[in-house]
Short mmCIF file of C-alpha atoms in Angstrom, two decimals:
data_model
loop_
_atom_site.label_atom_id
_atom_site.label_comp_id
_atom_site.label_asym_id
_atom_site.label_seq_id
_atom_site.Cartn_x
_atom_site.Cartn_y
_atom_site.Cartn_z
CA MET A 364 180.56 64.47 142.92
CA HIS A 365 179.69 68.11 142.19
CA TRP A 366 182.04 70.95 141.28
CA ASP A 367 179.96 73.88 142.41
CA ARG A 368 180.71 77.33 141.07
CA LEU A 369 184.40 77.12 140.43
CA CYS A 370 184.17 80.45 138.66
CA GLY A 371 184.93 82.50 141.76
CA GLY A 372 181.40 82.88 143.09
CA LYS A 373 179.90 84.40 139.91
CA GLU A 374 176.26 83.72 139.29
CA ILE A 375 175.64 81.10 136.61
CA MET A 376 173.40 83.42 134.52
CA ALA A 377 175.75 86.47 134.57
CA TYR A 378 177.56 87.70 131.47
CA SER A 379 181.32 87.19 131.41
CA THR A 380 183.67 89.94 130.29
CA GLY A 381 186.96 90.12 128.44
CA SER A 382 189.09 93.15 127.65
CA HIS A 383 186.77 94.19 124.80
CA THR A 384 183.86 91.76 125.02
CA ARG A 385 180.83 90.71 127.02
CA PHE A 386 179.72 87.18 126.39
CA TYR A 387 177.59 84.30 127.55
CA HIS A 388 179.04 81.12 126.05
CA ARG A 389 177.87 78.20 128.14
CA TYR A 390 178.17 74.57 127.10
CA HIS A 391 176.98 71.31 128.56
CA VAL A 392 179.59 68.73 127.60
CA VAL A 393 179.84 65.01 128.28
CA LEU A 394 182.97 62.84 128.01
CA ALA A 395 182.74 59.06 128.22
CA THR A 396 185.55 56.68 129.03
CA LYS A 397 186.57 54.33 126.25
CA TYR A 398 184.36 51.23 126.18
CA ARG A 399 182.37 52.90 129.01
CA HIS A 400 184.60 51.17 131.59
CA LYS A 401 183.71 52.37 135.08
CA VAL A 402 187.23 53.44 136.06
CA LEU A 403 186.54 56.89 137.53
CA ARG A 404 186.71 55.78 141.15
CA GLY A 405 188.80 56.51 144.22
CA PRO A 406 192.14 58.27 143.75
CA MET A 407 191.86 58.06 139.96
CA ARG A 408 188.58 59.97 140.09
CA GLU A 409 190.17 62.71 142.21
CA GLN A 410 193.19 62.93 139.91
CA ILE A 411 191.14 63.15 136.71
CA ARG A 412 188.95 65.84 138.32
CA ASP A 413 192.03 67.86 139.32
CA ILE A 414 193.57 67.53 135.85
CA ILE A 415 190.33 68.75 134.23
CA ARG A 416 190.12 71.68 136.65
CA GLN A 417 193.73 72.65 136.00
CA SER A 418 193.37 72.38 132.21
CA CYS A 419 190.27 74.57 132.25
CA ALA A 420 191.86 77.17 134.54
CA GLU A 421 194.87 77.49 132.22
CA MET A 422 192.59 78.29 129.27
CA GLY A 423 190.32 80.68 131.17
CA VAL A 424 187.43 78.20 131.00
CA HIS A 425 185.19 78.25 134.07
CA ILE A 426 183.53 75.07 135.30
CA LEU A 427 180.14 76.21 136.56
CA ARG A 428 179.13 72.73 137.61
CA GLY A 429 180.50 69.24 137.02
CA VAL A 430 179.62 65.66 137.86
CA LEU A 431 181.86 62.61 137.62
CA ALA A 432 180.14 59.26 137.18
CA GLY A 433 181.99 55.96 137.04
CA ASP A 434 182.23 55.99 133.23
CA HIS A 435 181.59 59.59 132.14
CA VAL A 436 181.93 63.26 133.06
CA HIS A 437 179.27 65.98 132.73
CA MET A 438 180.38 69.61 132.81
CA PHE A 439 178.58 72.93 132.45
CA ILE A 440 181.34 75.31 131.36
CA SER A 441 181.81 78.92 130.31
CA VAL A 442 184.25 79.29 127.41
CA PRO A 443 185.79 82.62 126.30
CA PRO A 444 184.92 83.58 122.70
CA GLN A 445 188.51 83.38 121.44
CA ILE A 446 188.75 79.67 122.31
CA ALA A 447 186.97 77.01 120.26
CA LEU A 448 185.13 74.37 122.27
CA SER A 449 186.92 71.68 120.25
CA LYS A 450 190.29 72.99 121.49
CA VAL A 451 189.05 72.96 125.09
CA MET A 452 187.89 69.37 124.79
CA GLN A 453 191.05 68.33 122.96
CA ARG A 454 193.25 69.66 125.77
CA ILE A 455 191.10 68.19 128.56
CA LYS A 456 190.99 64.76 126.96
CA TRP A 457 194.65 64.66 125.94
CA ARG A 458 196.06 65.88 129.23
CA SER A 459 193.80 63.79 131.47
CA SER A 460 194.44 60.67 129.39
CA ARG A 461 198.20 61.14 129.32
CA ARG A 462 198.67 62.07 132.97
CA GLY A 463 196.10 59.56 134.17
CA GLN A 464 197.90 56.71 132.42
CA MET A 465 201.28 57.90 133.71
CA GLU A 466 200.07 57.95 137.30
CA PHE A 467 197.88 54.83 137.15
CA PRO A 468 199.71 52.04 135.29
CA GLU A 469 196.62 49.78 135.45
CA LEU A 470 195.02 52.10 132.88
CA ARG A 471 197.73 51.27 130.34
CA LYS A 472 196.77 47.61 130.48
CA ARG A 473 193.06 48.34 130.08
CA TYR A 474 193.55 51.04 127.40
CA TRP A 475 196.36 49.60 125.31
CA GLY A 476 195.89 52.21 122.55
CA ARG A 477 196.78 55.04 124.96
CA ARG A 478 193.29 56.50 124.69
CA PHE A 479 191.44 56.82 127.96
CA TRP A 480 188.37 58.64 126.59
CA ALA A 481 185.94 57.48 123.93
CA ARG A 482 186.18 59.21 120.59
CA GLY A 483 184.36 62.53 120.42
CA TYR A 484 182.16 64.15 123.03
CA PHE A 485 178.62 65.46 123.43
CA SER A 486 177.98 69.20 123.62
CA THR A 487 175.05 71.52 123.59
CA THR A 488 174.84 75.26 124.12
CA SER A 489 172.95 77.08 126.79
CA GLY A 490 171.70 80.62 127.00
CA ASN A 491 169.18 82.89 128.57
CA VAL A 492 167.80 83.90 125.14
CA THR A 493 166.05 81.24 123.07
CA ASP A 494 166.12 80.90 119.29
CA ASN A 495 162.51 82.07 119.12
CA VAL A 496 163.29 85.27 121.04
CA ILE A 497 166.15 86.10 118.64
CA LEU A 498 163.99 85.38 115.58
CA GLN A 499 161.18 87.58 116.97
CA TYR A 500 163.68 90.36 117.70
CA LEU A 501 165.08 90.21 114.15
CA GLU A 502 161.58 90.10 112.67
CA LEU A 503 160.57 93.16 114.69
CA HIS A 504 163.63 95.09 113.51
CA SER A 505 163.21 94.06 109.87
CA ASN A 506 159.57 95.26 109.99
CA HIS A 507 160.60 98.61 111.48
CA ASP A 508 163.27 99.19 108.83
CA ALA A 509 160.83 98.37 106.01
CA THR A 510 158.35 101.02 107.22
CA GLY A 511 160.97 103.68 107.82
CA LEU A 512 160.37 103.64 111.58
CA GLY A 513 163.69 101.98 112.35
CA ARG A 514 167.15 103.50 112.40
#
């Protein structure tokens, strides 16, 4: 199931803006259910998806694309610079686990420790500028300053 461009029609490669910032903070994150149980099906799948969408919207996090599998969730998200990714993931996992178990009592039996998600998560950053481009840019500027040709 895809969540296509929930960021109001913005292009995926566009910079985001805040009151005093322009930024491009994109993350690919993956959450797995505890014990990799394939429980993300039917109404539960829809409910978890809606909870994740709502949690992200409240924090100003835009889901650029998302996929729910039976036992894990992939998301490509844009996170404002004032919010740590760990806080985003903490809220998503806590709220979806709590509300999911309240609305689907069968989850309480399967996840007796009240944790729906596996510990931790996977994340990687994305950007339109690679590490090599930044290093070349800095090298170019350091060479210019050393010769007096820079600022």
